[in-house]
Short mmCIF file of C-alpha atoms in Angstrom, two decimals:
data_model
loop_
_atom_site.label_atom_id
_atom_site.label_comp_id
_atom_site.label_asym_id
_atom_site.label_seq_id
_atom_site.Cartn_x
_atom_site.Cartn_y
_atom_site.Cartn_z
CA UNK L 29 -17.70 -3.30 -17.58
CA UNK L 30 -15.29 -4.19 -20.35
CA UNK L 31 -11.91 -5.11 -19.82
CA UNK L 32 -11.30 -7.31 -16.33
CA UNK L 33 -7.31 -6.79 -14.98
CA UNK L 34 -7.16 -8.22 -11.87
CA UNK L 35 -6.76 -11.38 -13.87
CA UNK L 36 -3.75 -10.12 -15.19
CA UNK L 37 -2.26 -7.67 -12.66
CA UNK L 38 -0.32 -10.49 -11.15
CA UNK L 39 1.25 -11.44 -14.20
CA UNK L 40 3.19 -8.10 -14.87
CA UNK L 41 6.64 -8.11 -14.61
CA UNK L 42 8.65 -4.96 -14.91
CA UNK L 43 8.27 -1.73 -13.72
CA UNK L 44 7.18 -0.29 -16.61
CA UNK L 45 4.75 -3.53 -17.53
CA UNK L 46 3.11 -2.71 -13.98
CA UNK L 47 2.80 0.82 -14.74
CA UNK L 48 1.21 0.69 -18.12
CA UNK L 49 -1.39 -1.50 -16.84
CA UNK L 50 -2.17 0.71 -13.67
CA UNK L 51 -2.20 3.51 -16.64
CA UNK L 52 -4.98 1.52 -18.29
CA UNK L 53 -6.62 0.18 -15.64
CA UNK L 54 -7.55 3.94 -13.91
CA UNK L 55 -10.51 4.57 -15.01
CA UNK L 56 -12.56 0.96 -14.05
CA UNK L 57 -10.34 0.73 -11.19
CA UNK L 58 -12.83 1.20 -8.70
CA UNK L 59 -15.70 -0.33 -10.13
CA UNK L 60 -14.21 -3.75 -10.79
CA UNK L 61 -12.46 -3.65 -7.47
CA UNK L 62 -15.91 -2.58 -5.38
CA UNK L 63 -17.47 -5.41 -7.70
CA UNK L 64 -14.69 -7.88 -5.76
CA UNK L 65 -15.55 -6.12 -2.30
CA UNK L 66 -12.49 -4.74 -1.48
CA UNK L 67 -11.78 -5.07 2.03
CA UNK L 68 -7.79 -4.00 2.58
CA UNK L 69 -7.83 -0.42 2.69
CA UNK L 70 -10.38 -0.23 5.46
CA UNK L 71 -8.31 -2.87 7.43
CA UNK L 72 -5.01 -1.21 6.68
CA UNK L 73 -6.89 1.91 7.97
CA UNK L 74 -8.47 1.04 10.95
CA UNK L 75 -4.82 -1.32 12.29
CA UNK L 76 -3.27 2.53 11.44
CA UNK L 77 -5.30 4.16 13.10
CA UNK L 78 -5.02 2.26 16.94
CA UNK L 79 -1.68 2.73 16.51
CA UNK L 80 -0.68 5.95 15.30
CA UNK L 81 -0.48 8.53 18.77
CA UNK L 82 -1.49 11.46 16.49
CA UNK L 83 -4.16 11.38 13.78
CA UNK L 84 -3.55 14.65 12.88
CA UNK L 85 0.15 14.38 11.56
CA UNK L 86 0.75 14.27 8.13
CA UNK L 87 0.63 10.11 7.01
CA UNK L 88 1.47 8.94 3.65
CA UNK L 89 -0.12 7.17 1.34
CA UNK L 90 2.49 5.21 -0.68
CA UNK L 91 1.06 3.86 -3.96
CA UNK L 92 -2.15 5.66 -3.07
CA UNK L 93 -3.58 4.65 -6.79
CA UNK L 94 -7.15 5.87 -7.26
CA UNK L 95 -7.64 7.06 -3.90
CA UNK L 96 -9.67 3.90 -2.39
CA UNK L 97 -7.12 3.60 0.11
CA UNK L 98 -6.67 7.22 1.59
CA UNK L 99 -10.72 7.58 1.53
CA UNK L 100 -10.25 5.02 3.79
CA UNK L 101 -7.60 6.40 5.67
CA UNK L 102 -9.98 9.62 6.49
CA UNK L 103 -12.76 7.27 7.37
CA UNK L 104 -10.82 5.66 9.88
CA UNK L 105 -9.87 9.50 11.31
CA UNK L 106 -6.92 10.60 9.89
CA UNK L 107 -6.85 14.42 8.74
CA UNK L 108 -3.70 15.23 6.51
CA UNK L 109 -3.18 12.70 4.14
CA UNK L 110 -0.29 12.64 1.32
CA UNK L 111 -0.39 10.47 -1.66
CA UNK L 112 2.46 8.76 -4.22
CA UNK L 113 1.98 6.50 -7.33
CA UNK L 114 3.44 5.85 -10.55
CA UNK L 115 0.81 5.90 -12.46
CA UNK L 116 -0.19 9.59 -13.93
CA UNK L 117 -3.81 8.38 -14.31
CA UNK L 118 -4.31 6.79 -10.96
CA UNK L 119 -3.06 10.37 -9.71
CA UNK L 120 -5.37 11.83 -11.22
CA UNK L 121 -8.28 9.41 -10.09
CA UNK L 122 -7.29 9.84 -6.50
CA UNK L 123 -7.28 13.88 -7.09
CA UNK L 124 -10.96 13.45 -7.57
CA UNK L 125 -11.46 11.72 -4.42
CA UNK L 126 -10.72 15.19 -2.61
CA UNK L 127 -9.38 13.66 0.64
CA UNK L 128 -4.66 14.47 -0.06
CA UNK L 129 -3.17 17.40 0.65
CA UNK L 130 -0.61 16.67 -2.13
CA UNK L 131 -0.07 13.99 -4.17
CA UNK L 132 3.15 13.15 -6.58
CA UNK L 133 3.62 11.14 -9.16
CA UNK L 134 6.68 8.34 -8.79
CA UNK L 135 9.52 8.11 -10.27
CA UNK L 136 9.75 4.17 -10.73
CA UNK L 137 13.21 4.06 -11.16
CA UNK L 138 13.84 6.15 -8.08
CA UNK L 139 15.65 4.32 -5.59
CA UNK L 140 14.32 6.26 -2.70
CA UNK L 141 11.07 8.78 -3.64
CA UNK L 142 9.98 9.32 -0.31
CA UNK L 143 12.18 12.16 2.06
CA UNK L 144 13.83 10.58 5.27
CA UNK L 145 12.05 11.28 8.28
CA UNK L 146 9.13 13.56 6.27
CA UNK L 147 6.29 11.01 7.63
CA UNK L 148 6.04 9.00 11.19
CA UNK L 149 2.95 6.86 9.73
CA UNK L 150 3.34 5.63 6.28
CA UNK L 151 1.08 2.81 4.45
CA UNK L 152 1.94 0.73 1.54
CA UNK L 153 -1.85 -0.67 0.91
CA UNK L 154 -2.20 -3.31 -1.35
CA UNK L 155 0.96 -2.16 -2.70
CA UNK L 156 3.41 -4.55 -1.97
CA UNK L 157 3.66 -7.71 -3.78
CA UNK L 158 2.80 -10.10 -7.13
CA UNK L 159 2.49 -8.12 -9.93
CA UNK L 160 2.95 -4.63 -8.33
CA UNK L 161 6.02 -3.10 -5.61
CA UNK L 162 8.56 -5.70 -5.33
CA UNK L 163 9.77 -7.06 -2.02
CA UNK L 164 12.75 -4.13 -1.76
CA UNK L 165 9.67 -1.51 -1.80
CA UNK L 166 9.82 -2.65 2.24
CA UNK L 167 13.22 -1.91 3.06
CA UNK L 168 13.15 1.15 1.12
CA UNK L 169 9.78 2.71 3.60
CA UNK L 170 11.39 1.22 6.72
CA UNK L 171 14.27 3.44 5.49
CA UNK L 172 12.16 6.35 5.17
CA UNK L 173 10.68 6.11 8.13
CA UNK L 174 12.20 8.09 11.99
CA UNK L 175 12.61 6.28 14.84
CA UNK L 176 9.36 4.81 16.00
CA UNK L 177 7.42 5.58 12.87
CA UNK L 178 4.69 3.08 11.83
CA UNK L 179 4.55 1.12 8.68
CA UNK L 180 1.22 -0.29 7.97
CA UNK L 181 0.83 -3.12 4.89
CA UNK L 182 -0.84 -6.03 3.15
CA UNK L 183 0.47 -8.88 1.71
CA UNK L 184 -1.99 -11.06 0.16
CA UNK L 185 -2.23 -14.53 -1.17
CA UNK L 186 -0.33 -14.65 -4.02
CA UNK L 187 2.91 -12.47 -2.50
CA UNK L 188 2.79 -15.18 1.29
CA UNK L 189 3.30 -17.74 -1.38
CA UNK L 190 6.70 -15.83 -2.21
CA UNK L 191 8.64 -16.43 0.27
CA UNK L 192 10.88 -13.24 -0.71
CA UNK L 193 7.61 -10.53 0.19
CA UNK L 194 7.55 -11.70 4.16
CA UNK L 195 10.81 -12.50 4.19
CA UNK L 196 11.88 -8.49 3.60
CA UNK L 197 9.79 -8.23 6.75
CA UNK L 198 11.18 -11.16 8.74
CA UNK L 199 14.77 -9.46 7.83
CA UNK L 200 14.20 -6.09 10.00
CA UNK L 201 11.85 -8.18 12.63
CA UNK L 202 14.27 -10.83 12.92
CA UNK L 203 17.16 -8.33 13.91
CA UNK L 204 15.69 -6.04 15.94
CA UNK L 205 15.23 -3.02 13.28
CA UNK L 206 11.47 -3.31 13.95
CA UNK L 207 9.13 -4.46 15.87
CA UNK L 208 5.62 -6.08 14.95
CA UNK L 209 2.79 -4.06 16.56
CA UNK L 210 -0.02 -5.55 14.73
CA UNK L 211 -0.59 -8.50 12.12
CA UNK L 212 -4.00 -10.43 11.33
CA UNK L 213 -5.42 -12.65 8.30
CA UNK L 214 -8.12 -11.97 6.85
CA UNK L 215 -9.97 -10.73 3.23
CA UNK L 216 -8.64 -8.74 0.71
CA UNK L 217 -11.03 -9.66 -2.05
CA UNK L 218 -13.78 -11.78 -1.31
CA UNK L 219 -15.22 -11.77 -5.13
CA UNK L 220 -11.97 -13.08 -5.48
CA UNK L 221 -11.49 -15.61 -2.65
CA UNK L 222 -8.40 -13.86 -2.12
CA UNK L 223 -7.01 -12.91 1.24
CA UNK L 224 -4.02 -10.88 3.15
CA UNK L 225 -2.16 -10.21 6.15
CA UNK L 226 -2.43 -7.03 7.63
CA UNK L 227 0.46 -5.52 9.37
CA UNK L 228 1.48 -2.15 11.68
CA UNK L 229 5.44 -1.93 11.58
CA UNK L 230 6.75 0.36 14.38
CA UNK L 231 10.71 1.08 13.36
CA UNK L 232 12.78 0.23 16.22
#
């Protein structure tokens, strides 16, 4: 298949680092992450989906990548699905998969890319965490998000041995800011022996 990245995904450290590997990663993307059976999106998907009231309002995909994760958000039912990632060529990867309304391109340095109270269900799959979103990239959808609006996540392995990545979460638990609807371990890629929890956020 050529190049492998997952080996080195968790070993980028800047914004720009990240995104230049996402850049060059786009087009063997999905191959070498099938090859690892890729389990998150559809768990992310199907957690969304038992808790969201309405399928049919708009949910957004944040850090959508190639599109593995919002195909897997229309498998699990939902209808109008909006996608955001930094990388231009993962855009255009998830463009093919046919199943966004829109999708935009991030500004990394942005400080807050996604419009207050635009989406009630929001998912940051696979997003968060070593080598990709840092820790803040939490705070920033909780922000984002109205009153009772659903956050659904992953953290795997390598970003539960950080404490910082759960501990974002633990701060808006912990005071009452949200409440934890849903969380359960389990794989994220088995090719890998690599696993993740899987949480639903409702803002309080």
């Amino acid at each position: 298949m050529g190049e492998k990245f997952l080996d080195r995904v968790y070993e980028a450290s800047t914004p720009e680092g990240t995104q230049a590997l996402y850049d060059a990663w786009a087009s063997t993307y999905d191959a070498e992450i099938a090859e690892n059976g890729y389990a998150t999106p559809g768990r992310v998907a199907e957690a969304m989906f038992k808790h969201v009231p309405d399928s049919d309002a708009p949910i957004l995909d944040f850090g959508c990548g190639t599109g593995l994760s919002g195909l897997a958000l229309k498998l699990a039912g939902f209808s109008t699905i909006d996608g955001m990632d930094p990388s231009p060529e993962m855009v255009d990867g998830a463009r093919k998969k046919g199943v966004y309304r829109s999708l935009t391109v991030l500004d990394v340095k942005e400080t807050a890319p996604v419009p207050k109270d635009a989406y009630r269900a929001i998912t940051a799959i696979g997003v968060i965490g070593t080598g990709a979103a840092p820790a803040s990239t939490f705070g920033m959808l909780m922000k984002a998000l109205p009153k009772g609006g659903l956050l659904g996540l992953s953290l795997n392995d390598h970003a539960l041995a950080d404490p910082r990545f759960e501990g974002a979460l633990n701060e808006w638990l912990d005071c009452g800011a949200a409440h934890l609807r849903f969380k359960k371990y389990g794989p994220h890629l088995p090719g890998l022996n690599l696993k993740c929890n899987v949480y639903v956020i409702e803002k309080a």
